[in-house]
Amino acid sequence: MELYEMTAHELRGKFERRELSSAEVTAAVMKRAADIEPLVRAYVTIAHDEADSAAAEADRALAPGKSAPPLAGIPIAVKDNMCTKGMRTTCSSKILANFVPPYDATVVTRLRGQMAVITGKTNLDEFAMGSSTENSGIHKTFNPWDLERVPGGSSGGSAAAVAAGMAIMATGSDTGGSIRQPASFCGVVGLKPTYGLVSRYGLVAFASSLDQIGPITRDVEDAALLLNAMAGHDPLDTTSAKIMPPDYTTFINRSVKGMRIGLPAEYFGDGQEPEVRAAIDKSVRKLEELGAEPVEVELHHSPYAVAAYYLCATAEASSNLARYDGAQYGMRAEADNVIDMCSRTRARGFGAEVKRRIMLGTYALSAGYYDAYYVKALKARTLIKRDFDRAFEKCDVIASPTSPTAAFKVGEKTDNPLEMYLSDIFTIPVNLAGICAISIPCGFTLQNLPIGLQLIAPAFEEGRLFTISHAFEQATEWHKKRPSVMPSS
Amino acid sequence: MNGISPELVRHVALLSRLELSEGETCRFGDDLANILDYVAKLNELDTSSIPPTSHSFKMSNVFREDVVQPSLTNPEALANAPDAENDCFKVPAVIQEL
């Protein structure tokens, strides 16, 4: 196995036994990233020099007799909507193409505190608005399993990088499925934590009541390690939960005997590819073999989730993105008065999907339409949240496909925004309810494309997700498969 | 289908501070009409007795002591400015000469 294909917990063992140094692993990962970046295009910025010096520093901390933090020396990619002091943070938007933040996001501060090696900044749909990374204003990213297909989105760069060995692990952000859906499309693990578990300070805001940062990794144990580093109260984020998170690695290697798995009929209907459905059914049977008990649950209002989401999320986005006015930072288009400067800057700086969502959100909040659209969506959100509360009286976790299909072809859905939105039909309800969910590899299509199983748990019950997904992983081999991307010489 | 007139698209674009081309006005009109048509399915739900949820968890205002903390220096704050003068951000005139 190549060094760049290893997991963080495997590398940690090798660091401790002095079999490897961070400098060696970092060099292997950075070379791999440079070799295949022309094919995969996972990164907006590759930080070779910063990574080298961080690895050297980590190796000093990993010296015998010192107690280095768990992620010391591990090469980690950061999604380019999280601020990195002194390192360009673009949100994959032309409007922020040259923005260099004067501060670190709290998640980045915590990774640096653990002496992790930041490899660079990964590509996304502009401002995290999209499900394929095709909306990036910088360039498209391609799926390492089939370079003619999308990696999913919006954290497509992070998922592709982890799948292809261009980073050992990565951060993602998830507003309606943006961690889980690309993890599913790229055959890696992606976790959306409970709203408030991970600080959003320094995460460029899209929809503040839905956005959440989480880990994208090659296996479940790595996801627990990365969540350990990220989670916890932050006074700089007023929506940060005041709880003391447990050590998530203590939830792995536990039995799932007697764990009740809810199967919502609404998630097992016609709207999915037969191969996806077959893989999910097989995975549920596997969990049964391991001692879990399937139970039927109802999520009656989930068919309304996409509609509610596209009103709530765009309304919040229209307000959050008002700050890009060309005055203090980012791109400016010249004009002879301030209002024209602002309107022209936004016209030239934002891509079509961002404009479309700002327009939809502005419309939904505007006089005469506010109650009919925005407030109606917030009421539907209440119903969706109550459905989950009721379902979790009967079960411990809920299982579903992560996405109705495997990775689709580049360009397949770009002409139809609505069809693209429906790619997140199973992930969106989780964000509206503020609860947590994980996507893990659970099979492949005949065309060798990964399929993801989504497991959902109540608020702050990430531990259950780690227990059940680790048990599944131990009993299967899906997570060990890697795409074979060869550098073109 | 919901009718979205070009006038309405232009009004929303003005509120959004987005300068749109004729082509975009047309395209966004169609896109918005399609999306609004889809979200109209929310009207199937009786929500007359349902309170709205703007946030997943009950939250109240979060306060802290109002004490001075280290913050950005003037050069740091201006480092990303498209234009600056006399330690300030510079923009076109806000008040027109008569």
PDB file of N, CA and C in Angstrom, chain A residues 98-100 195 209 238-239 301 303-304 306-307 311 326-330 332 335 338 341 343-344 346-347 352 355-356 358-360 362-363 373 376 378-379 381-383 385-386 418 422 433-434 459, chain B residues 2 8-9 12-13 15-20 24 27-28 31-32 34-36 38-39 41-45 47 50-57 59 62 72 80-83 89-94 96:
ATOM      1  N   ASN A  98      -9.146  36.582  -4.761  1.00  0.00           N
ATOM      2  CA  ASN A  98      -7.866  37.020  -4.176  1.00  0.00           C
ATOM      3  C   ASN A  98      -7.964  37.317  -2.698  1.00  0.00           C
ATOM      4  N   PHE A  99      -8.981  36.789  -2.041  1.00  0.00           N
ATOM      5  CA  PHE A  99      -9.179  37.116  -0.620  1.00  0.00           C
ATOM      6  C   PHE A  99      -8.231  36.288   0.267  1.00  0.00           C
ATOM      7  N   VAL A 100      -7.434  36.985   1.066  1.00  0.00           N
ATOM      8  CA  VAL A 100      -6.516  36.326   2.004  1.00  0.00           C
ATOM      9  C   VAL A 100      -6.973  36.680   3.422  1.00  0.00           C
ATOM     10  N   TYR A 195     -26.229  20.188  14.506  1.00  0.00           N
ATOM     11  CA  TYR A 195     -26.058  21.633  14.434  1.00  0.00           C
ATOM     12  C   TYR A 195     -25.552  22.154  15.789  1.00  0.00           C
ATOM     13  N   SER A 209     -28.553  28.756   9.657  1.00  0.00           N
ATOM     14  CA  SER A 209     -29.283  27.859  10.559  1.00  0.00           C
ATOM     15  C   SER A 209     -29.124  26.400  10.130  1.00  0.00           C
ATOM     16  N   THR A 238     -21.924  32.120  18.439  1.00  0.00           N
ATOM     17  CA  THR A 238     -23.001  32.181  19.442  1.00  0.00           C
ATOM     18  C   THR A 238     -23.996  31.037  19.299  1.00  0.00           C
ATOM     19  N   THR A 239     -23.978  30.305  18.184  1.00  0.00           N
ATOM     20  CA  THR A 239     -24.876  29.161  18.034  1.00  0.00           C
ATOM     21  C   THR A 239     -24.174  27.852  18.414  1.00  0.00           C
ATOM     22  N   HIS A 301     -43.491  13.817   6.243  1.00  0.00           N
ATOM     23  CA  HIS A 301     -43.305  15.120   5.596  1.00  0.00           C
ATOM     24  C   HIS A 301     -42.015  15.235   4.809  1.00  0.00           C
ATOM     25  N   PRO A 303     -41.268  14.203   1.893  1.00  0.00           N
ATOM     26  CA  PRO A 303     -41.412  14.640   0.488  1.00  0.00           C
ATOM     27  C   PRO A 303     -41.483  16.163   0.319  1.00  0.00           C
ATOM     28  N   TYR A 304     -41.670  16.892   1.422  1.00  0.00           N
ATOM     29  CA  TYR A 304     -41.752  18.349   1.335  1.00  0.00           C
ATOM     30  C   TYR A 304     -40.428  19.034   1.685  1.00  0.00           C
ATOM     31  N   VAL A 306     -37.338  19.136   0.321  1.00  0.00           N
ATOM     32  CA  VAL A 306     -36.558  19.873  -0.687  1.00  0.00           C
ATOM     33  C   VAL A 306     -37.187  21.252  -0.925  1.00  0.00           C
ATOM     34  N   ALA A 307     -38.519  21.274  -1.003  1.00  0.00           N
ATOM     35  CA  ALA A 307     -39.208  22.552  -1.223  1.00  0.00           C
ATOM     36  C   ALA A 307     -38.957  23.507  -0.047  1.00  0.00           C
ATOM     37  N   LEU A 311     -36.416  27.234   0.100  1.00  0.00           N
ATOM     38  CA  LEU A 311     -36.870  28.556   0.525  1.00  0.00           C
ATOM     39  C   LEU A 311     -36.079  29.028   1.746  1.00  0.00           C
ATOM     40  N   GLY A 326     -18.188  44.792  -2.769  1.00  0.00           N
ATOM     41  CA  GLY A 326     -17.047  45.427  -3.427  1.00  0.00           C
ATOM     42  C   GLY A 326     -16.405  46.547  -2.629  1.00  0.00           C
ATOM     43  N   ALA A 327     -16.867  46.791  -1.403  1.00  0.00           N
ATOM     44  CA  ALA A 327     -16.348  47.939  -0.652  1.00  0.00           C
ATOM     45  C   ALA A 327     -15.090  47.618   0.138  1.00  0.00           C
ATOM     46  N   GLN A 328     -15.109  46.519   0.924  1.00  0.00           N
ATOM     47  CA  GLN A 328     -14.027  46.310   1.887  1.00  0.00           C
ATOM     48  C   GLN A 328     -13.057  45.196   1.526  1.00  0.00           C
ATOM     49  N   TYR A 329     -13.536  44.197   0.807  1.00  0.00           N
ATOM     50  CA  TYR A 329     -12.651  43.106   0.398  1.00  0.00           C
ATOM     51  C   TYR A 329     -13.273  42.414  -0.795  1.00  0.00           C
ATOM     52  N   GLY A 330     -12.499  41.591  -1.459  1.00  0.00           N
ATOM     53  CA  GLY A 330     -13.011  40.882  -2.630  1.00  0.00           C
ATOM     54  C   GLY A 330     -12.975  41.762  -3.864  1.00  0.00           C
ATOM     55  N   ARG A 332     -13.941  44.160  -7.011  1.00  0.00           N
ATOM     56  CA  ARG A 332     -14.753  45.359  -7.216  1.00  0.00           C
ATOM     57  C   ARG A 332     -14.821  45.672  -8.705  1.00  0.00           C
ATOM     58  N   ALA A 335     -17.498  51.773 -10.904  1.00  0.00           N
ATOM     59  CA  ALA A 335     -18.693  52.496 -11.357  1.00  0.00           C
ATOM     60  C   ALA A 335     -18.626  53.873 -10.724  1.00  0.00           C
ATOM     61  N   VAL A 338     -21.969  54.319  -5.704  1.00  0.00           N
ATOM     62  CA  VAL A 338     -21.807  53.137  -4.849  1.00  0.00           C
ATOM     63  C   VAL A 338     -22.787  52.011  -5.214  1.00  0.00           C
ATOM     64  N   MET A 341     -21.687  50.332  -8.342  1.00  0.00           N
ATOM     65  CA  MET A 341     -20.469  49.566  -8.041  1.00  0.00           C
ATOM     66  C   MET A 341     -20.853  48.222  -7.422  1.00  0.00           C
ATOM     67  N   SER A 343     -23.873  46.601  -7.473  1.00  0.00           N
ATOM     68  CA  SER A 343     -24.655  45.737  -8.366  1.00  0.00           C
ATOM     69  C   SER A 343     -23.795  45.146  -9.471  1.00  0.00           C
ATOM     70  N   ARG A 344     -22.846  45.931  -9.970  1.00  0.00           N
ATOM     71  CA  ARG A 344     -21.986  45.452 -11.049  1.00  0.00           C
ATOM     72  C   ARG A 344     -20.959  44.444 -10.518  1.00  0.00           C
ATOM     73  N   ARG A 346     -21.362  42.429  -8.008  1.00  0.00           N
ATOM     74  CA  ARG A 346     -22.072  41.175  -7.748  1.00  0.00           C
ATOM     75  C   ARG A 346     -22.449  40.479  -9.064  1.00  0.00           C
ATOM     76  N   ALA A 347     -22.786  41.283 -10.076  1.00  0.00           N
ATOM     77  CA  ALA A 347     -23.132  40.703 -11.383  1.00  0.00           C
ATOM     78  C   ALA A 347     -21.937  39.974 -11.980  1.00  0.00           C
ATOM     79  N   ALA A 352     -23.930  31.846 -11.979  1.00  0.00           N
ATOM     80  CA  ALA A 352     -25.373  31.777 -12.230  1.00  0.00           C
ATOM     81  C   ALA A 352     -26.158  31.161 -11.067  1.00  0.00           C
ATOM     82  N   LYS A 355     -26.458  33.595  -8.146  1.00  0.00           N
ATOM     83  CA  LYS A 355     -27.433  34.657  -8.470  1.00  0.00           C
ATOM     84  C   LYS A 355     -28.859  34.116  -8.371  1.00  0.00           C
ATOM     85  N   ARG A 356     -29.055  32.912  -8.919  1.00  0.00           N
ATOM     86  CA  ARG A 356     -30.388  32.306  -8.912  1.00  0.00           C
ATOM     87  C   ARG A 356     -30.888  32.164  -7.474  1.00  0.00           C
ATOM     88  N   ILE A 358     -29.806  33.797  -4.718  1.00  0.00           N
ATOM     89  CA  ILE A 358     -30.013  35.110  -4.086  1.00  0.00           C
ATOM     90  C   ILE A 358     -31.368  35.671  -4.529  1.00  0.00           C
ATOM     91  N   MET A 359     -31.668  35.518  -5.811  1.00  0.00           N
ATOM     92  CA  MET A 359     -32.949  36.024  -6.339  1.00  0.00           C
ATOM     93  C   MET A 359     -34.122  35.294  -5.698  1.00  0.00           C
ATOM     94  N   LEU A 360     -34.041  33.966  -5.623  1.00  0.00           N
ATOM     95  CA  LEU A 360     -35.128  33.183  -5.030  1.00  0.00           C
ATOM     96  C   LEU A 360     -35.331  33.564  -3.566  1.00  0.00           C
ATOM     97  N   THR A 362     -34.393  36.365  -2.029  1.00  0.00           N
ATOM     98  CA  THR A 362     -34.877  37.746  -1.925  1.00  0.00           C
ATOM     99  C   THR A 362     -36.376  37.794  -2.205  1.00  0.00           C
ATOM    100  N   TYR A 363     -36.786  37.036  -3.219  1.00  0.00           N
ATOM    101  CA  TYR A 363     -38.212  36.971  -3.569  1.00  0.00           C
ATOM    102  C   TYR A 363     -39.027  36.420  -2.397  1.00  0.00           C
ATOM    103  N   TYR A 373     -44.309  32.146   1.287  1.00  0.00           N
ATOM    104  CA  TYR A 373     -43.158  31.294   0.978  1.00  0.00           C
ATOM    105  C   TYR A 373     -42.263  31.044   2.187  1.00  0.00           C
ATOM    106  N   LYS A 376     -44.157  29.817   5.404  1.00  0.00           N
ATOM    107  CA  LYS A 376     -44.716  28.489   5.085  1.00  0.00           C
ATOM    108  C   LYS A 376     -43.607  27.428   5.150  1.00  0.00           C
ATOM    109  N   LEU A 378     -40.854  27.567   6.896  1.00  0.00           N
ATOM    110  CA  LEU A 378     -40.436  27.373   8.297  1.00  0.00           C
ATOM    111  C   LEU A 378     -41.429  26.486   9.049  1.00  0.00           C
ATOM    112  N   LYS A 379     -42.688  26.567   8.673  1.00  0.00           N
ATOM    113  CA  LYS A 379     -43.697  25.708   9.315  1.00  0.00           C
ATOM    114  C   LYS A 379     -43.528  24.260   8.843  1.00  0.00           C
ATOM    115  N   ARG A 381     -40.770  23.030   8.059  1.00  0.00           N
ATOM    116  CA  ARG A 381     -39.570  22.599   8.780  1.00  0.00           C
ATOM    117  C   ARG A 381     -39.942  22.033  10.155  1.00  0.00           C
ATOM    118  N   THR A 382     -40.890  22.666  10.822  1.00  0.00           N
ATOM    119  CA  THR A 382     -41.371  22.164  12.121  1.00  0.00           C
ATOM    120  C   THR A 382     -41.924  20.746  11.964  1.00  0.00           C
ATOM    121  N   LEU A 383     -42.733  20.545  10.913  1.00  0.00           N
ATOM    122  CA  LEU A 383     -43.342  19.223  10.704  1.00  0.00           C
ATOM    123  C   LEU A 383     -42.275  18.156  10.437  1.00  0.00           C
ATOM    124  N   LYS A 385     -39.137  18.205  11.421  1.00  0.00           N
ATOM    125  CA  LYS A 385     -38.409  17.978  12.676  1.00  0.00           C
ATOM    126  C   LYS A 385     -39.229  17.072  13.616  1.00  0.00           C
ATOM    127  N   ARG A 386     -40.538  17.326  13.690  1.00  0.00           N
ATOM    128  CA  ARG A 386     -41.399  16.503  14.558  1.00  0.00           C
ATOM    129  C   ARG A 386     -41.442  15.047  14.089  1.00  0.00           C
ATOM    130  N   LEU A 418     -33.518  22.276 -10.806  1.00  0.00           N
ATOM    131  CA  LEU A 418     -34.418  21.533  -9.925  1.00  0.00           C
ATOM    132  C   LEU A 418     -34.020  20.058  -9.824  1.00  0.00           C
ATOM    133  N   LEU A 422     -32.765  17.738  -6.438  1.00  0.00           N
ATOM    134  CA  LEU A 422     -33.373  16.487  -5.974  1.00  0.00           C
ATOM    135  C   LEU A 422     -32.328  15.412  -5.661  1.00  0.00           C
ATOM    136  N   ALA A 433     -33.779  19.408  10.391  1.00  0.00           N
ATOM    137  CA  ALA A 433     -34.043  18.985  11.762  1.00  0.00           C
ATOM    138  C   ALA A 433     -32.868  19.272  12.689  1.00  0.00           C
ATOM    139  N   GLY A 434     -31.710  19.598  12.131  1.00  0.00           N
ATOM    140  CA  GLY A 434     -30.540  19.939  12.942  1.00  0.00           C
ATOM    141  C   GLY A 434     -29.842  18.743  13.562  1.00  0.00           C
ATOM    142  N   ALA A 459     -30.100  14.382  17.782  1.00  0.00           N
ATOM    143  CA  ALA A 459     -29.133  15.423  18.104  1.00  0.00           C
ATOM    144  C   ALA A 459     -28.116  14.948  19.144  1.00  0.00           C
TER     145      ALA A 459
ATOM    146  N   ASN B   2     -46.547  29.319 -12.262  1.00  0.00           N
ATOM    147  CA  ASN B   2     -46.404  30.667 -11.737  1.00  0.00           C
ATOM    148  C   ASN B   2     -45.889  31.605 -12.819  1.00  0.00           C
ATOM    149  N   LEU B   8     -41.091  41.915 -12.635  1.00  0.00           N
ATOM    150  CA  LEU B   8     -40.890  41.356 -11.301  1.00  0.00           C
ATOM    151  C   LEU B   8     -39.443  40.868 -11.147  1.00  0.00           C
ATOM    152  N   VAL B   9     -38.898  40.214 -12.185  1.00  0.00           N
ATOM    153  CA  VAL B   9     -37.509  39.757 -12.128  1.00  0.00           C
ATOM    154  C   VAL B   9     -36.580  40.966 -11.921  1.00  0.00           C
ATOM    155  N   VAL B  12     -36.838  42.189  -8.291  1.00  0.00           N
ATOM    156  CA  VAL B  12     -36.110  41.322  -7.358  1.00  0.00           C
ATOM    157  C   VAL B  12     -34.597  41.506  -7.542  1.00  0.00           C
ATOM    158  N   ALA B  13     -34.161  41.689  -8.786  1.00  0.00           N
ATOM    159  CA  ALA B  13     -32.732  41.903  -9.056  1.00  0.00           C
ATOM    160  C   ALA B  13     -32.255  43.210  -8.424  1.00  0.00           C
ATOM    161  N   LEU B  15     -33.609  44.631  -5.712  1.00  0.00           N
ATOM    162  CA  LEU B  15     -33.536  44.369  -4.263  1.00  0.00           C
ATOM    163  C   LEU B  15     -32.288  43.549  -3.927  1.00  0.00           C
ATOM    164  N   SER B  16     -31.896  42.659  -4.843  1.00  0.00           N
ATOM    165  CA  SER B  16     -30.733  41.778  -4.631  1.00  0.00           C
ATOM    166  C   SER B  16     -29.421  42.462  -4.984  1.00  0.00           C
ATOM    167  N   ARG B  17     -29.501  43.688  -5.507  1.00  0.00           N
ATOM    168  CA  ARG B  17     -28.313  44.407  -5.984  1.00  0.00           C
ATOM    169  C   ARG B  17     -27.528  43.548  -6.979  1.00  0.00           C
ATOM    170  N   LEU B  18     -28.245  43.109  -8.024  1.00  0.00           N
ATOM    171  CA  LEU B  18     -27.624  42.339  -9.097  1.00  0.00           C
ATOM    172  C   LEU B  18     -27.971  42.999 -10.423  1.00  0.00           C
ATOM    173  N   GLU B  19     -26.944  43.412 -11.159  1.00  0.00           N
ATOM    174  CA  GLU B  19     -27.169  43.968 -12.490  1.00  0.00           C
ATOM    175  C   GLU B  19     -27.372  42.778 -13.431  1.00  0.00           C
ATOM    176  N   LEU B  20     -28.536  42.659 -14.065  1.00  0.00           N
ATOM    177  CA  LEU B  20     -28.790  41.509 -14.940  1.00  0.00           C
ATOM    178  C   LEU B  20     -28.827  41.927 -16.401  1.00  0.00           C
ATOM    179  N   GLU B  24     -30.184  37.150 -18.962  1.00  0.00           N
ATOM    180  CA  GLU B  24     -30.319  36.628 -17.597  1.00  0.00           C
ATOM    181  C   GLU B  24     -31.716  36.883 -17.047  1.00  0.00           C
ATOM    182  N   ARG B  27     -33.875  34.224 -18.447  1.00  0.00           N
ATOM    183  CA  ARG B  27     -33.554  32.890 -17.942  1.00  0.00           C
ATOM    184  C   ARG B  27     -33.948  32.740 -16.473  1.00  0.00           C
ATOM    185  N   PHE B  28     -33.604  33.755 -15.649  1.00  0.00           N
ATOM    186  CA  PHE B  28     -33.945  33.654 -14.228  1.00  0.00           C
ATOM    187  C   PHE B  28     -35.458  33.688 -14.029  1.00  0.00           C
ATOM    188  N   ASP B  31     -36.408  30.127 -14.635  1.00  0.00           N
ATOM    189  CA  ASP B  31     -35.920  29.276 -13.539  1.00  0.00           C
ATOM    190  C   ASP B  31     -36.748  29.487 -12.272  1.00  0.00           C
ATOM    191  N   LEU B  32     -36.980  30.766 -11.932  1.00  0.00           N
ATOM    192  CA  LEU B  32     -37.742  31.052 -10.711  1.00  0.00           C
ATOM    193  C   LEU B  32     -39.158  30.507 -10.832  1.00  0.00           C
ATOM    194  N   ASN B  34     -40.142  27.914 -12.530  1.00  0.00           N
ATOM    195  CA  ASN B  34     -40.073  26.456 -12.342  1.00  0.00           C
ATOM    196  C   ASN B  34     -39.920  26.084 -10.880  1.00  0.00           C
ATOM    197  N   ILE B  35     -39.030  26.782 -10.187  1.00  0.00           N
ATOM    198  CA  ILE B  35     -38.764  26.453  -8.780  1.00  0.00           C
ATOM    199  C   ILE B  35     -39.981  26.783  -7.920  1.00  0.00           C
ATOM    200  N   LEU B  36     -40.604  27.942  -8.184  1.00  0.00           N
ATOM    201  CA  LEU B  36     -41.777  28.328  -7.392  1.00  0.00           C
ATOM    202  C   LEU B  36     -42.935  27.364  -7.642  1.00  0.00           C
ATOM    203  N   TYR B  38     -42.537  24.235  -8.200  1.00  0.00           N
ATOM    204  CA  TYR B  38     -42.217  23.054  -7.402  1.00  0.00           C
ATOM    205  C   TYR B  38     -42.508  23.293  -5.916  1.00  0.00           C
ATOM    206  N   VAL B  39     -42.061  24.439  -5.379  1.00  0.00           N
ATOM    207  CA  VAL B  39     -42.230  24.664  -3.939  1.00  0.00           C
ATOM    208  C   VAL B  39     -43.698  24.890  -3.568  1.00  0.00           C
ATOM    209  N   LYS B  41     -45.881  22.912  -3.765  1.00  0.00           N
ATOM    210  CA  LYS B  41     -46.405  21.698  -3.136  1.00  0.00           C
ATOM    211  C   LYS B  41     -46.530  21.845  -1.619  1.00  0.00           C
ATOM    212  N   LEU B  42     -45.816  22.843  -1.055  1.00  0.00           N
ATOM    213  CA  LEU B  42     -45.959  23.091   0.388  1.00  0.00           C
ATOM    214  C   LEU B  42     -47.397  23.476   0.740  1.00  0.00           C
ATOM    215  N   ASN B  43     -48.140  24.005  -0.252  1.00  0.00           N
ATOM    216  CA  ASN B  43     -49.526  24.398   0.012  1.00  0.00           C
ATOM    217  C   ASN B  43     -50.441  23.211   0.272  1.00  0.00           C
ATOM    218  N   GLU B  44     -49.950  21.997  -0.034  1.00  0.00           N
ATOM    219  CA  GLU B  44     -50.731  20.797   0.296  1.00  0.00           C
ATOM    220  C   GLU B  44     -50.797  20.593   1.810  1.00  0.00           C
ATOM    221  N   LEU B  45     -49.859  21.205   2.542  1.00  0.00           N
ATOM    222  CA  LEU B  45     -49.779  20.996   3.986  1.00  0.00           C
ATOM    223  C   LEU B  45     -50.672  21.995   4.724  1.00  0.00           C
ATOM    224  N   THR B  47     -50.870  24.036   7.680  1.00  0.00           N
ATOM    225  CA  THR B  47     -49.914  24.499   8.706  1.00  0.00           C
ATOM    226  C   THR B  47     -50.550  25.564   9.592  1.00  0.00           C
ATOM    227  N   ILE B  50     -49.398  25.266  13.106  1.00  0.00           N
ATOM    228  CA  ILE B  50     -47.991  24.864  13.272  1.00  0.00           C
ATOM    229  C   ILE B  50     -47.103  26.094  13.452  1.00  0.00           C
ATOM    230  N   PRO B  51     -46.305  26.149  14.511  1.00  0.00           N
ATOM    231  CA  PRO B  51     -45.391  27.293  14.662  1.00  0.00           C
ATOM    232  C   PRO B  51     -44.202  27.156  13.708  1.00  0.00           C
ATOM    233  N   PRO B  52     -43.631  28.263  13.250  1.00  0.00           N
ATOM    234  CA  PRO B  52     -42.459  28.184  12.373  1.00  0.00           C
ATOM    235  C   PRO B  52     -41.192  27.814  13.144  1.00  0.00           C
ATOM    236  N   THR B  53     -40.256  27.127  12.500  1.00  0.00           N
ATOM    237  CA  THR B  53     -38.957  26.809  13.085  1.00  0.00           C
ATOM    238  C   THR B  53     -37.889  27.538  12.269  1.00  0.00           C
ATOM    239  N   SER B  54     -37.257  28.549  12.875  1.00  0.00           N
ATOM    240  CA  SER B  54     -36.197  29.228  12.137  1.00  0.00           C
ATOM    241  C   SER B  54     -34.842  28.660  12.546  1.00  0.00           C
ATOM    242  N   HIS B  55     -34.849  27.889  13.623  1.00  0.00           N
ATOM    243  CA  HIS B  55     -33.614  27.351  14.170  1.00  0.00           C
ATOM    244  C   HIS B  55     -33.924  25.992  14.764  1.00  0.00           C
ATOM    245  N   SER B  56     -33.008  25.006  14.596  1.00  0.00           N
ATOM    246  CA  SER B  56     -33.339  23.648  15.045  1.00  0.00           C
ATOM    247  C   SER B  56     -33.486  23.523  16.554  1.00  0.00           C
ATOM    248  N   PHE B  57     -32.751  24.313  17.299  1.00  0.00           N
ATOM    249  CA  PHE B  57     -32.815  24.170  18.756  1.00  0.00           C
ATOM    250  C   PHE B  57     -33.208  25.496  19.376  1.00  0.00           C
ATOM    251  N   MET B  59     -32.966  28.615  21.221  1.00  0.00           N
ATOM    252  CA  MET B  59     -31.803  29.416  21.614  1.00  0.00           C
ATOM    253  C   MET B  59     -32.313  30.765  22.092  1.00  0.00           C
ATOM    254  N   VAL B  62     -27.260  35.273  23.312  1.00  0.00           N
ATOM    255  CA  VAL B  62     -26.016  34.901  23.977  1.00  0.00           C
ATOM    256  C   VAL B  62     -25.247  36.195  24.253  1.00  0.00           C
ATOM    257  N   LEU B  72      -8.045  43.299  14.757  1.00  0.00           N
ATOM    258  CA  LEU B  72      -7.176  43.534  13.605  1.00  0.00           C
ATOM    259  C   LEU B  72      -6.555  44.923  13.671  1.00  0.00           C
ATOM    260  N   ASN B  80      -7.131  43.591   2.287  1.00  0.00           N
ATOM    261  CA  ASN B  80      -7.929  43.062   1.179  1.00  0.00           C
ATOM    262  C   ASN B  80      -8.764  44.156   0.488  1.00  0.00           C
ATOM    263  N   ALA B  81      -8.578  45.404   0.883  1.00  0.00           N
ATOM    264  CA  ALA B  81      -9.435  46.469   0.340  1.00  0.00           C
ATOM    265  C   ALA B  81      -9.165  46.684  -1.147  1.00  0.00           C
ATOM    266  N   PRO B  82     -10.223  46.770  -1.962  1.00  0.00           N
ATOM    267  CA  PRO B  82     -10.018  47.087  -3.380  1.00  0.00           C
ATOM    268  C   PRO B  82      -9.400  48.468  -3.559  1.00  0.00           C
ATOM    269  N   ASP B  83      -9.696  49.394  -2.633  1.00  0.00           N
ATOM    270  CA  ASP B  83      -9.151  50.746  -2.714  1.00  0.00           C
ATOM    271  C   ASP B  83      -9.143  51.338  -1.309  1.00  0.00           C
ATOM    272  N   PHE B  89     -11.280  52.671   3.986  1.00  0.00           N
ATOM    273  CA  PHE B  89     -11.756  52.099   2.726  1.00  0.00           C
ATOM    274  C   PHE B  89     -12.209  53.239   1.829  1.00  0.00           C
ATOM    275  N   LYS B  90     -11.936  53.119   0.525  1.00  0.00           N
ATOM    276  CA  LYS B  90     -12.339  54.188  -0.389  1.00  0.00           C
ATOM    277  C   LYS B  90     -13.368  53.642  -1.386  1.00  0.00           C
ATOM    278  N   VAL B  91     -14.498  54.356  -1.492  1.00  0.00           N
ATOM    279  CA  VAL B  91     -15.552  53.971  -2.450  1.00  0.00           C
ATOM    280  C   VAL B  91     -15.946  55.225  -3.242  1.00  0.00           C
ATOM    281  N   PRO B  92     -16.675  55.041  -4.364  1.00  0.00           N
ATOM    282  CA  PRO B  92     -17.137  56.217  -5.107  1.00  0.00           C
ATOM    283  C   PRO B  92     -18.029  57.103  -4.226  1.00  0.00           C
ATOM    284  N   ALA B  93     -18.180  58.339  -4.614  1.00  0.00           N
ATOM    285  CA  ALA B  93     -18.966  59.286  -3.816  1.00  0.00           C
ATOM    286  C   ALA B  93     -20.371  58.747  -3.553  1.00  0.00           C
ATOM    287  N   VAL B  94     -20.817  58.867  -2.315  1.00  0.00           N
ATOM    288  CA  VAL B  94     -22.144  58.397  -1.934  1.00  0.00           C
ATOM    289  C   VAL B  94     -23.154  59.525  -2.160  1.00  0.00           C
ATOM    290  N   GLN B  96     -24.198  62.797  -4.272  1.00  0.00           N
ATOM    291  CA  GLN B  96     -23.966  63.438  -5.564  1.00  0.00           C
ATOM    292  C   GLN B  96     -23.899  64.960  -5.388  1.00  0.00           C
TER     293      GLN B  96
END
